[in-house]
């Protein structure tokens, strides 16, 4: 049956009884915490089927899908997205290059439709190929088959754990719809958000709105049941078992049990109470990754130019972190690690490169075929809007007068002019780097460290409630 759950051979071979028992024990522990009775499966639903959302569901399916009486793992994506002919041809090449995938499709009587799609005799759809383990944003990295649901109400109405895999720009809309299906619920679900992005709000004071906050406001689910998971990782590499780590952030009640449940030998999950600031940092690095891609393309991958950019962009991120966090030094390692991997292989850096090369244009929007949503674009607008508010002013080191924080962030200002108001071309990023009046990035860090910069209002919460306990 199409959509039935079978584990790929290269993931199932070598599993010892001891490892299976260890997984089952972790599953039983989580089921017990959630009060699940025998015969009532733990229902885990991924909402959104981008690269990371699909990989997250596939990791859970590979680990726990064998315990069918105890857990049900599904993923929702919107129906009707057609796979274009060029992608179908590439998909066929990928299938035939992987013997395990080819055999699986033949065994499932699904291979013929990919032959027909390559020939142009059939149109494939994104939800259809996802059932066979192919994410439209990650064609080159096949996953295990997934149970796909295209009706959102069917997917979420009785879910125990919902994983938010939709972009931050779509989170509010999707969860407002979900809230309509939860009106009769007695117990609240657990929600794990994977989204990295922010929105800006200016009333009653300038502040950031994160995806977990959007979910809380849309559904009424308390923040203690909403968590954020993020880290320095590339989705396809995690599924291919490259060693990776992540943090699940939120209230103590759920983050520790979930960290244990999600942890795998190649995917180490730590836990942290600081939900909102980790979530915001996940959005901040996407801003500067776009600029890094531009610099790489415009300088023919010059190591020197990229290092100059890195010095300036990291100093701006440190500066902004001091505005957002009471103890910013605790975020330095995770933020730099996440930034580093995004610059190496992330979609935001790729987007910057393609813009600078002229292979894509801003008129194409920030949702790119084969890549998904480029969340750094909206984050540029949000951070610029927030940091341009005079109510957050800081003392300019040279002019000795109050200025909006954005005036000390020339890279952010330039990216805003390129991406949002479009008054400059990508070349402007190099002009910003080569401006002889630009301050030493060390000075920006010293300014942040020598002043009482911290603005808890930026995170939309008073100081006392910044940390989930």
Short mmCIF file of C-alpha atoms in Angstrom, two decimals:
data_model
loop_
_atom_site.label_atom_id
_atom_site.label_comp_id
_atom_site.label_asym_id
_atom_site.label_seq_id
_atom_site.Cartn_x
_atom_site.Cartn_y
_atom_site.Cartn_z
CA UNK A 1 0.00 0.00 0.00
CA UNK A 2 1.39 3.40 -0.95
CA UNK A 3 2.27 5.29 2.20
CA UNK A 4 2.78 2.20 4.34
CA UNK A 5 5.76 2.27 6.63
CA UNK A 6 8.85 0.28 5.77
CA UNK A 7 12.30 1.01 7.06
CA UNK A 8 15.10 1.35 4.53
CA UNK A 9 17.56 -1.52 4.52
CA UNK A 10 20.65 0.60 5.04
CA UNK A 11 19.11 1.99 8.23
CA UNK A 12 17.66 -1.25 9.60
CA UNK A 13 20.63 -3.58 9.02
CA UNK A 14 22.88 -3.98 12.02
CA UNK A 15 20.31 -3.11 14.62
CA UNK A 16 20.93 -5.33 17.61
CA UNK A 17 18.20 -6.48 19.98
CA UNK A 18 19.86 -4.42 22.67
CA UNK A 19 19.57 -1.20 20.62
CA UNK A 20 15.93 -1.94 19.76
CA UNK A 21 15.17 -2.55 23.42
CA UNK A 22 16.85 0.72 24.34
CA UNK A 23 14.65 2.59 21.88
CA UNK A 24 11.55 0.86 23.13
CA UNK A 25 12.42 1.81 26.70
CA UNK A 26 12.75 5.48 25.71
CA UNK A 27 9.43 5.28 23.88
CA UNK A 28 7.77 3.65 26.89
CA UNK A 29 9.13 6.35 29.20
CA UNK A 30 7.68 9.14 27.06
CA UNK A 31 4.37 7.30 26.66
CA UNK A 32 4.17 6.96 30.44
CA UNK A 33 4.82 10.68 30.98
CA UNK A 34 2.03 11.47 28.55
CA UNK A 35 -0.33 9.04 30.25
CA UNK A 36 -0.78 6.78 27.21
CA UNK A 37 -2.68 3.56 27.87
CA UNK A 38 -1.85 0.21 26.28
CA UNK A 39 -3.37 0.03 22.82
CA UNK A 40 -3.39 3.82 22.44
CA UNK A 41 -0.45 4.81 20.22
CA UNK A 42 1.62 7.92 20.83
CA UNK A 43 0.66 10.17 17.90
CA UNK A 44 3.51 12.29 16.50
CA UNK A 45 2.73 14.59 13.57
CA UNK A 46 5.13 16.72 11.57
CA UNK A 47 3.48 19.84 10.15
CA UNK A 48 5.31 20.97 7.03
CA UNK A 49 7.54 18.96 4.75
CA UNK A 50 10.55 21.12 4.04
CA UNK A 51 14.02 19.61 4.27
CA UNK A 52 14.40 19.75 8.06
CA UNK A 53 10.77 18.92 8.78
CA UNK A 54 10.92 15.86 6.51
CA UNK A 55 14.26 14.68 7.90
CA UNK A 56 13.01 15.08 11.47
CA UNK A 57 9.98 12.90 10.74
CA UNK A 58 12.17 10.37 8.91
CA UNK A 59 14.60 10.15 11.84
CA UNK A 60 11.71 9.36 14.17
CA UNK A 61 10.28 6.85 11.69
CA UNK A 62 13.61 5.07 11.32
CA UNK A 63 14.07 4.88 15.09
CA UNK A 64 10.59 4.22 16.40
CA UNK A 65 8.45 3.24 13.40
CA UNK A 66 8.96 -0.47 14.09
CA UNK A 67 6.91 -0.16 17.29
CA UNK A 68 3.65 0.30 15.44
CA UNK A 69 1.36 -0.54 18.32
CA UNK A 70 3.01 2.08 20.51
CA UNK A 71 3.66 5.02 18.19
CA UNK A 72 2.22 6.50 15.02
CA UNK A 73 4.38 8.93 13.03
CA UNK A 74 2.89 11.02 10.25
CA UNK A 75 3.71 14.16 8.31
CA UNK A 76 1.38 16.77 6.82
CA UNK A 77 2.04 18.77 3.72
CA UNK A 78 -0.23 20.74 1.44
CA UNK A 79 -1.54 18.78 -1.55
CA UNK A 80 -1.37 19.75 -5.20
CA UNK A 81 2.26 20.87 -5.58
CA UNK A 82 3.33 19.46 -8.97
CA UNK A 83 6.89 18.25 -9.61
CA UNK A 84 8.24 19.92 -12.74
CA UNK A 85 9.70 17.89 -15.59
CA UNK A 86 13.34 18.79 -14.88
CA UNK A 87 12.99 17.77 -11.23
CA UNK A 88 11.26 14.52 -12.24
CA UNK A 89 14.17 13.69 -14.56
CA UNK A 90 16.69 14.42 -11.82
CA UNK A 91 14.66 12.35 -9.37
CA UNK A 92 14.80 9.41 -11.77
CA UNK A 93 18.59 9.72 -11.94
CA UNK A 94 18.83 9.74 -8.13
CA UNK A 95 16.64 6.64 -7.88
CA UNK A 96 18.76 4.71 -10.36
CA UNK A 97 21.99 5.72 -8.64
CA UNK A 98 20.86 4.17 -5.34
CA UNK A 99 20.37 0.43 -5.47
CA UNK A 100 18.57 0.33 -2.12
CA UNK A 101 16.09 2.99 -3.24
CA UNK A 102 15.58 1.36 -6.63
CA UNK A 103 14.86 -2.03 -5.08
CA UNK A 104 12.49 -0.50 -2.56
CA UNK A 105 10.45 1.27 -5.23
CA UNK A 106 10.27 -1.84 -7.39
CA UNK A 107 9.19 -3.87 -4.37
CA UNK A 108 6.47 -1.31 -3.64
CA UNK A 109 5.35 -1.31 -7.29
CA UNK A 110 6.11 2.43 -7.39
CA UNK A 111 9.01 2.54 -9.84
CA UNK A 112 6.92 2.75 -13.01
CA UNK A 113 5.42 6.12 -12.14
CA UNK A 114 8.93 7.63 -11.94
CA UNK A 115 9.73 6.20 -15.38
CA UNK A 116 6.54 7.75 -16.75
CA UNK A 117 7.32 11.09 -15.08
CA UNK A 118 10.79 11.17 -16.63
CA UNK A 119 9.23 10.61 -20.05
CA UNK A 120 6.66 13.35 -19.47
CA UNK A 121 3.77 10.90 -19.52
CA UNK A 122 2.80 11.56 -15.90
CA UNK A 123 2.82 14.42 -13.42
CA UNK A 124 4.11 13.65 -9.95
CA UNK A 125 3.06 15.60 -6.87
CA UNK A 126 5.13 16.55 -3.85
CA UNK A 127 2.90 14.74 -1.34
CA UNK A 128 2.96 11.64 -3.57
CA UNK A 129 6.74 11.39 -3.75
CA UNK A 130 7.07 12.15 -0.03
CA UNK A 131 5.26 8.88 0.67
CA UNK A 132 8.12 7.20 -1.17
CA UNK A 133 10.73 9.13 0.80
CA UNK A 134 11.55 12.08 -1.47
CA UNK A 135 11.44 15.65 -0.14
CA UNK A 136 10.98 18.17 -2.94
CA UNK A 137 13.53 20.49 -1.32
CA UNK A 138 16.12 17.72 -0.95
CA UNK A 139 15.84 15.45 -4.00
CA UNK A 140 19.44 14.24 -3.79
CA UNK A 141 18.98 12.73 -0.31
CA UNK A 142 16.27 10.03 -0.26
CA UNK A 143 14.54 9.34 3.04
CA UNK A 144 12.57 6.38 4.33
CA UNK A 145 8.92 6.12 3.22
CA UNK A 146 6.62 8.30 5.28
CA UNK A 147 2.95 8.26 6.13
CA UNK A 148 1.73 11.48 4.51
CA UNK A 149 -1.53 13.23 5.32
CA UNK A 150 -2.75 16.14 3.19
CA UNK A 151 -5.76 17.07 5.34
CA UNK A 152 -4.56 19.27 8.20
CA UNK A 153 -7.50 18.49 10.47
CA UNK A 154 -6.98 14.76 10.05
CA UNK A 155 -3.29 15.17 10.77
CA UNK A 156 -3.43 17.16 13.99
CA UNK A 157 -6.77 16.81 15.76
CA UNK A 158 -5.66 13.97 18.07
CA UNK A 159 -1.87 14.48 17.93
CA UNK A 160 0.10 14.15 21.16
CA UNK A 161 3.25 15.78 19.75
CA UNK A 162 3.20 18.26 16.87
CA UNK A 163 6.47 19.21 15.18
CA UNK A 164 6.35 22.60 13.49
CA UNK A 165 8.34 22.30 10.27
CA UNK A 166 6.73 25.18 8.35
CA UNK A 167 8.71 28.41 7.83
CA UNK A 168 8.32 31.20 10.37
CA UNK A 169 6.51 33.27 7.74
CA UNK A 170 3.76 30.63 7.55
CA UNK A 171 3.66 29.48 11.18
CA UNK A 172 0.96 31.85 12.40
CA UNK A 173 -1.42 31.09 9.55
CA UNK A 174 -1.05 27.32 9.84
CA UNK A 175 -1.48 27.23 13.62
CA UNK A 176 -4.46 29.57 13.54
CA UNK A 177 -6.11 26.94 11.36
CA UNK A 178 -4.94 24.16 13.67
CA UNK A 179 -6.46 25.95 16.67
CA UNK A 180 -9.91 25.47 15.11
CA UNK A 181 -9.42 21.70 15.31
CA UNK A 182 -8.31 21.75 18.94
CA UNK A 183 -11.31 23.52 20.45
CA UNK A 184 -12.68 20.31 21.93
CA UNK A 185 -9.38 19.00 23.24
CA UNK A 186 -9.16 18.22 26.94
CA UNK A 187 -5.37 17.97 27.14
CA UNK A 188 -2.92 20.23 25.33
CA UNK A 189 -0.41 18.69 22.92
CA UNK A 190 3.34 19.17 23.07
CA UNK A 191 4.66 21.32 20.22
CA UNK A 192 8.28 21.28 19.04
CA UNK A 193 9.12 24.12 16.65
CA UNK A 194 11.96 23.78 14.16
CA UNK A 195 11.36 27.19 12.53
CA UNK A 196 14.18 29.76 12.42
CA UNK A 197 12.91 33.24 11.77
CA UNK A 198 11.37 36.24 13.48
CA UNK A 199 8.83 39.00 13.02
CA UNK A 200 9.01 42.56 14.32
CA UNK A 201 6.28 44.32 16.30
CA UNK A 202 6.48 47.96 17.36
CA UNK A 203 3.57 48.23 19.79
CA UNK A 204 3.39 48.73 22.69
CA UNK A 205 7.19 48.74 22.52
CA UNK A 206 9.54 47.39 19.79
CA UNK A 207 9.85 43.64 20.25
CA UNK A 208 10.52 40.37 18.47
CA UNK A 209 7.88 37.74 17.83
CA UNK A 210 9.24 34.20 17.42
CA UNK A 211 7.53 31.12 15.98
CA UNK A 212 6.91 29.62 19.44
CA UNK A 213 5.22 32.85 20.49
CA UNK A 214 3.16 32.82 17.29
CA UNK A 215 2.05 29.27 18.10
CA UNK A 216 1.17 30.22 21.68
CA UNK A 217 -0.95 33.17 20.56
CA UNK A 218 -2.61 31.28 17.71
CA UNK A 219 -3.56 28.16 19.69
CA UNK A 220 -3.66 29.15 23.35
CA UNK A 221 -1.34 26.25 24.17
CA UNK A 222 0.75 27.32 27.17
CA UNK A 223 4.42 28.11 26.60
CA UNK A 224 5.46 25.27 28.94
CA UNK A 225 4.17 22.87 26.25
CA UNK A 226 5.96 24.63 23.37
CA UNK A 227 9.65 24.00 22.69
CA UNK A 228 12.25 25.01 20.13
CA UNK A 229 14.82 22.64 18.65
CA UNK A 230 17.77 23.97 16.68
CA UNK A 231 21.46 23.58 16.14
CA UNK A 232 24.34 23.71 13.66
CA UNK A 233 23.16 21.16 11.16
CA UNK A 234 22.36 20.44 7.53
CA UNK A 235 19.25 18.27 7.21
CA UNK A 236 20.49 15.85 4.53
CA UNK A 237 23.77 15.27 6.35
CA UNK A 238 21.98 14.47 9.60
CA UNK A 239 19.88 11.86 7.83
CA UNK A 240 23.05 10.38 6.33
CA UNK A 241 24.31 9.99 9.89
CA UNK A 242 26.96 12.69 9.95
CA UNK A 243 27.61 13.46 13.61
CA UNK A 244 25.50 16.42 14.71
CA UNK A 245 24.10 18.08 17.79
CA UNK A 246 21.15 20.28 18.64
CA UNK A 247 19.44 21.84 21.65
CA UNK A 248 15.84 21.52 22.64
CA UNK A 249 14.83 24.60 24.59
CA UNK A 250 11.83 25.19 26.79
CA UNK A 251 10.24 24.30 30.10
CA UNK A 252 11.92 21.68 32.29
CA UNK A 253 8.81 19.47 32.33
CA UNK A 254 9.22 18.38 28.72
CA UNK A 255 12.63 19.39 27.41
CA UNK A 256 14.62 16.78 29.33
CA UNK A 257 12.36 13.81 28.46
CA UNK A 258 12.20 14.94 24.83
CA UNK A 259 15.98 15.40 24.64
CA UNK A 260 16.37 11.81 25.76
CA UNK A 261 13.69 10.58 23.35
CA UNK A 262 15.22 12.38 20.35
CA UNK A 263 18.87 11.57 21.11
CA UNK A 264 20.60 9.13 18.78
CA UNK A 265 24.24 7.98 18.56
CA UNK A 266 24.88 10.35 15.65
CA UNK A 267 22.44 13.11 16.70
CA UNK A 268 23.08 14.36 20.21
CA UNK A 269 20.31 16.50 21.68
CA UNK A 270 21.09 18.71 24.67
CA UNK A 271 18.52 20.75 26.57
CA UNK A 272 18.37 24.36 27.70
CA UNK A 273 15.83 26.53 29.52
CA UNK A 274 16.47 29.65 27.42
CA UNK A 275 13.83 29.21 24.75
CA UNK A 276 13.33 32.61 23.17
CA UNK A 277 16.93 33.79 22.87
CA UNK A 278 18.08 30.52 21.27
CA UNK A 279 15.16 30.78 18.88
CA UNK A 280 16.03 34.37 17.97
CA UNK A 281 19.69 33.47 17.43
CA UNK A 282 18.56 30.80 14.98
CA UNK A 283 16.98 33.57 12.93
CA UNK A 284 19.84 36.04 13.29
CA UNK A 285 22.49 33.88 11.64
CA UNK A 286 20.32 33.57 8.50
CA UNK A 287 20.56 37.33 8.02
CA UNK A 288 24.33 37.35 7.75
CA UNK A 289 24.51 34.09 5.81
CA UNK A 290 22.89 35.81 2.82
CA UNK A 291 25.60 38.47 2.82
CA UNK A 292 28.30 35.81 3.11
CA UNK A 293 26.98 34.13 -0.02
CA UNK A 294 27.09 37.42 -1.88
CA UNK A 295 30.67 38.09 -0.84
CA UNK A 296 31.76 34.58 -1.87
CA UNK A 297 30.21 34.95 -5.33
CA UNK A 298 31.42 38.49 -5.95
CA UNK A 299 35.04 37.74 -4.97
CA UNK A 300 35.32 34.33 -6.65
CA UNK A 301 35.43 32.59 -3.27
CA UNK A 302 38.27 34.78 -1.98
CA UNK A 303 39.25 33.47 1.43
CA UNK A 304 40.54 36.91 2.40
CA UNK A 305 37.32 38.72 1.49
CA UNK A 306 35.21 36.10 3.21
CA UNK A 307 37.27 36.40 6.39
CA UNK A 308 36.89 40.20 6.35
CA UNK A 309 33.14 39.77 6.02
CA UNK A 310 33.11 37.16 8.79
CA UNK A 311 34.89 39.53 11.17
CA UNK A 312 32.37 42.30 10.56
CA UNK A 313 29.24 40.13 10.55
CA UNK A 314 30.17 38.28 13.73
CA UNK A 315 30.89 41.56 15.51
CA UNK A 316 27.42 42.78 14.51
CA UNK A 317 25.85 39.54 15.74
CA UNK A 318 27.68 39.88 19.07
CA UNK A 319 26.51 43.48 19.30
CA UNK A 320 22.89 42.47 18.66
CA UNK A 321 23.17 39.53 21.07
CA UNK A 322 24.10 41.93 23.87
CA UNK A 323 20.87 43.80 23.23
CA UNK A 324 18.82 40.62 23.37
CA UNK A 325 20.36 38.48 26.09
CA UNK A 326 21.18 39.07 29.74
CA UNK A 327 24.10 36.64 29.54
CA UNK A 328 25.15 36.82 25.86
CA UNK A 329 28.42 34.97 26.41
CA UNK A 330 26.42 31.76 26.92
CA UNK A 331 25.11 32.06 23.36
CA UNK A 332 28.43 32.75 21.65
CA UNK A 333 29.35 29.13 20.95
CA UNK A 334 25.94 27.95 19.66
CA UNK A 335 25.47 31.11 17.58
CA UNK A 336 28.89 30.90 15.91
CA UNK A 337 28.51 27.17 15.26
CA UNK A 338 25.09 27.66 13.67
CA UNK A 339 26.44 30.57 11.63
CA UNK A 340 29.44 28.57 10.47
CA UNK A 341 27.43 25.63 9.13
CA UNK A 342 24.95 27.97 7.44
CA UNK A 343 27.78 29.81 5.71
CA UNK A 344 29.29 26.52 4.57
CA UNK A 345 26.22 24.85 3.13
CA UNK A 346 22.99 26.57 4.14
CA UNK A 347 20.22 27.70 1.81
CA UNK A 348 20.55 31.34 2.88
CA UNK A 349 24.20 31.51 1.84
CA UNK A 350 23.26 29.74 -1.40
CA UNK A 351 20.55 32.36 -1.99
CA UNK A 352 23.06 35.19 -1.56
CA UNK A 353 25.41 33.52 -4.02
CA UNK A 354 22.71 33.03 -6.64
CA UNK A 355 21.52 36.63 -6.30
CA UNK A 356 25.05 37.97 -6.72
CA UNK A 357 25.65 35.75 -9.77
CA UNK A 358 22.36 36.85 -11.33
CA UNK A 359 21.06 33.27 -11.49
CA UNK A 360 17.99 34.23 -9.46
CA UNK A 361 16.33 37.60 -8.85
CA UNK A 362 14.55 39.25 -5.96
CA UNK A 363 11.38 39.26 -8.06
CA UNK A 364 11.28 35.47 -7.72
CA UNK A 365 10.38 35.93 -4.06
CA UNK A 366 11.93 34.19 -1.08
CA UNK A 367 10.44 30.73 -1.71
CA UNK A 368 12.73 29.05 -4.22
CA UNK A 369 11.96 25.81 -6.03
CA UNK A 370 14.15 22.99 -4.77
CA UNK A 371 15.29 24.99 -1.73
CA UNK A 372 12.14 26.10 0.05
CA UNK A 373 11.71 29.28 2.07
CA UNK A 374 14.73 31.57 2.42
CA UNK A 375 13.93 32.76 5.93
CA UNK A 376 16.84 35.17 6.13
CA UNK A 377 15.11 37.66 3.84
CA UNK A 378 12.20 38.36 6.19
CA UNK A 379 14.63 38.30 9.14
CA UNK A 380 16.67 41.11 7.54
CA UNK A 381 13.54 43.27 7.41
CA UNK A 382 12.51 42.38 10.96
CA UNK A 383 15.90 43.01 12.61
CA UNK A 384 16.37 46.27 10.68
CA UNK A 385 12.93 47.53 11.64
CA UNK A 386 13.49 46.74 15.31
CA UNK A 387 17.01 48.09 15.58
CA UNK A 388 16.17 51.32 13.76
CA UNK A 389 13.85 52.42 16.60
CA UNK A 390 15.11 55.51 18.40
CA UNK A 391 13.71 54.22 21.70
CA UNK A 392 16.53 51.65 21.71
CA UNK A 393 19.26 54.23 21.05
CA UNK A 394 22.87 53.72 22.09
CA UNK A 395 25.77 56.15 22.26
CA UNK A 396 27.72 56.45 19.01
CA UNK A 397 31.46 56.03 19.83
CA UNK A 398 32.67 58.79 17.50
CA UNK A 399 29.79 61.24 17.30
CA UNK A 400 29.09 60.94 21.04
CA UNK A 401 25.35 61.17 20.53
CA UNK A 402 22.48 58.68 20.80
CA UNK A 403 21.76 56.71 17.63
CA UNK A 404 19.54 53.77 16.78
CA UNK A 405 21.45 50.47 17.15
CA UNK A 406 21.22 49.76 13.43
CA UNK A 407 23.55 52.71 12.78
CA UNK A 408 26.33 50.58 14.28
CA UNK A 409 25.45 47.61 12.06
CA UNK A 410 26.55 48.58 8.52
CA UNK A 411 26.22 45.04 7.12
CA UNK A 412 22.62 44.76 8.30
CA UNK A 413 21.87 48.22 6.85
CA UNK A 414 23.36 47.23 3.50
CA UNK A 415 21.46 43.95 3.34
CA UNK A 416 18.25 45.86 4.04
CA UNK A 417 18.96 48.22 1.15
CA UNK A 418 19.69 45.28 -1.17
CA UNK A 419 16.96 42.84 -0.20
CA UNK A 420 14.08 44.84 1.23
CA UNK A 421 13.93 48.32 -0.31
CA UNK A 422 16.07 47.27 -3.30
CA UNK A 423 17.83 50.57 -3.73
CA UNK A 424 21.25 48.92 -4.09
CA UNK A 425 22.64 45.89 -5.93
CA UNK A 426 24.52 42.99 -4.40
CA UNK A 427 27.78 44.82 -5.16
CA UNK A 428 26.95 47.15 -2.28
CA UNK A 429 27.97 44.47 0.20
CA UNK A 430 31.58 44.79 -1.02
CA UNK A 431 31.39 48.58 -0.87
CA UNK A 432 30.33 48.30 2.76
CA UNK A 433 33.33 46.08 3.55
CA UNK A 434 35.76 48.39 1.76
CA UNK A 435 34.56 51.59 3.39
CA UNK A 436 37.69 53.08 4.96
CA UNK A 437 35.56 54.84 7.58
CA UNK A 438 34.21 51.51 8.86
CA UNK A 439 35.09 50.96 12.51
CA UNK A 440 37.31 48.10 13.59
CA UNK A 441 34.88 45.27 14.42
CA UNK A 442 36.66 44.90 17.76
CA UNK A 443 35.36 48.36 18.72
CA UNK A 444 31.76 47.29 18.13
CA UNK A 445 32.22 44.36 20.49
CA UNK A 446 33.85 46.60 23.10
CA UNK A 447 30.92 49.02 22.89
CA UNK A 448 28.47 46.21 23.51
CA UNK A 449 30.47 44.84 26.41
CA UNK A 450 31.05 48.18 28.11
CA UNK A 451 27.44 49.40 28.25
CA UNK A 452 24.24 48.19 29.87
CA UNK A 453 22.84 47.22 26.49
CA UNK A 454 20.42 44.50 27.52
CA UNK A 455 16.82 45.28 26.46
CA UNK A 456 14.48 42.53 27.78
CA UNK A 457 11.57 44.34 26.12
CA UNK A 458 12.98 43.32 22.72
CA UNK A 459 11.98 39.74 23.43
CA UNK A 460 8.46 40.82 24.28
CA UNK A 461 8.69 39.72 27.90
CA UNK A 462 9.68 41.30 31.21
CA UNK A 463 13.02 40.27 32.66
CA UNK A 464 11.54 37.88 35.22
CA UNK A 465 9.92 35.63 32.62
CA UNK A 466 12.63 35.41 30.02
CA UNK A 467 13.67 31.92 31.04
CA UNK A 468 11.24 29.00 31.03
CA UNK A 469 11.55 27.06 34.24
#
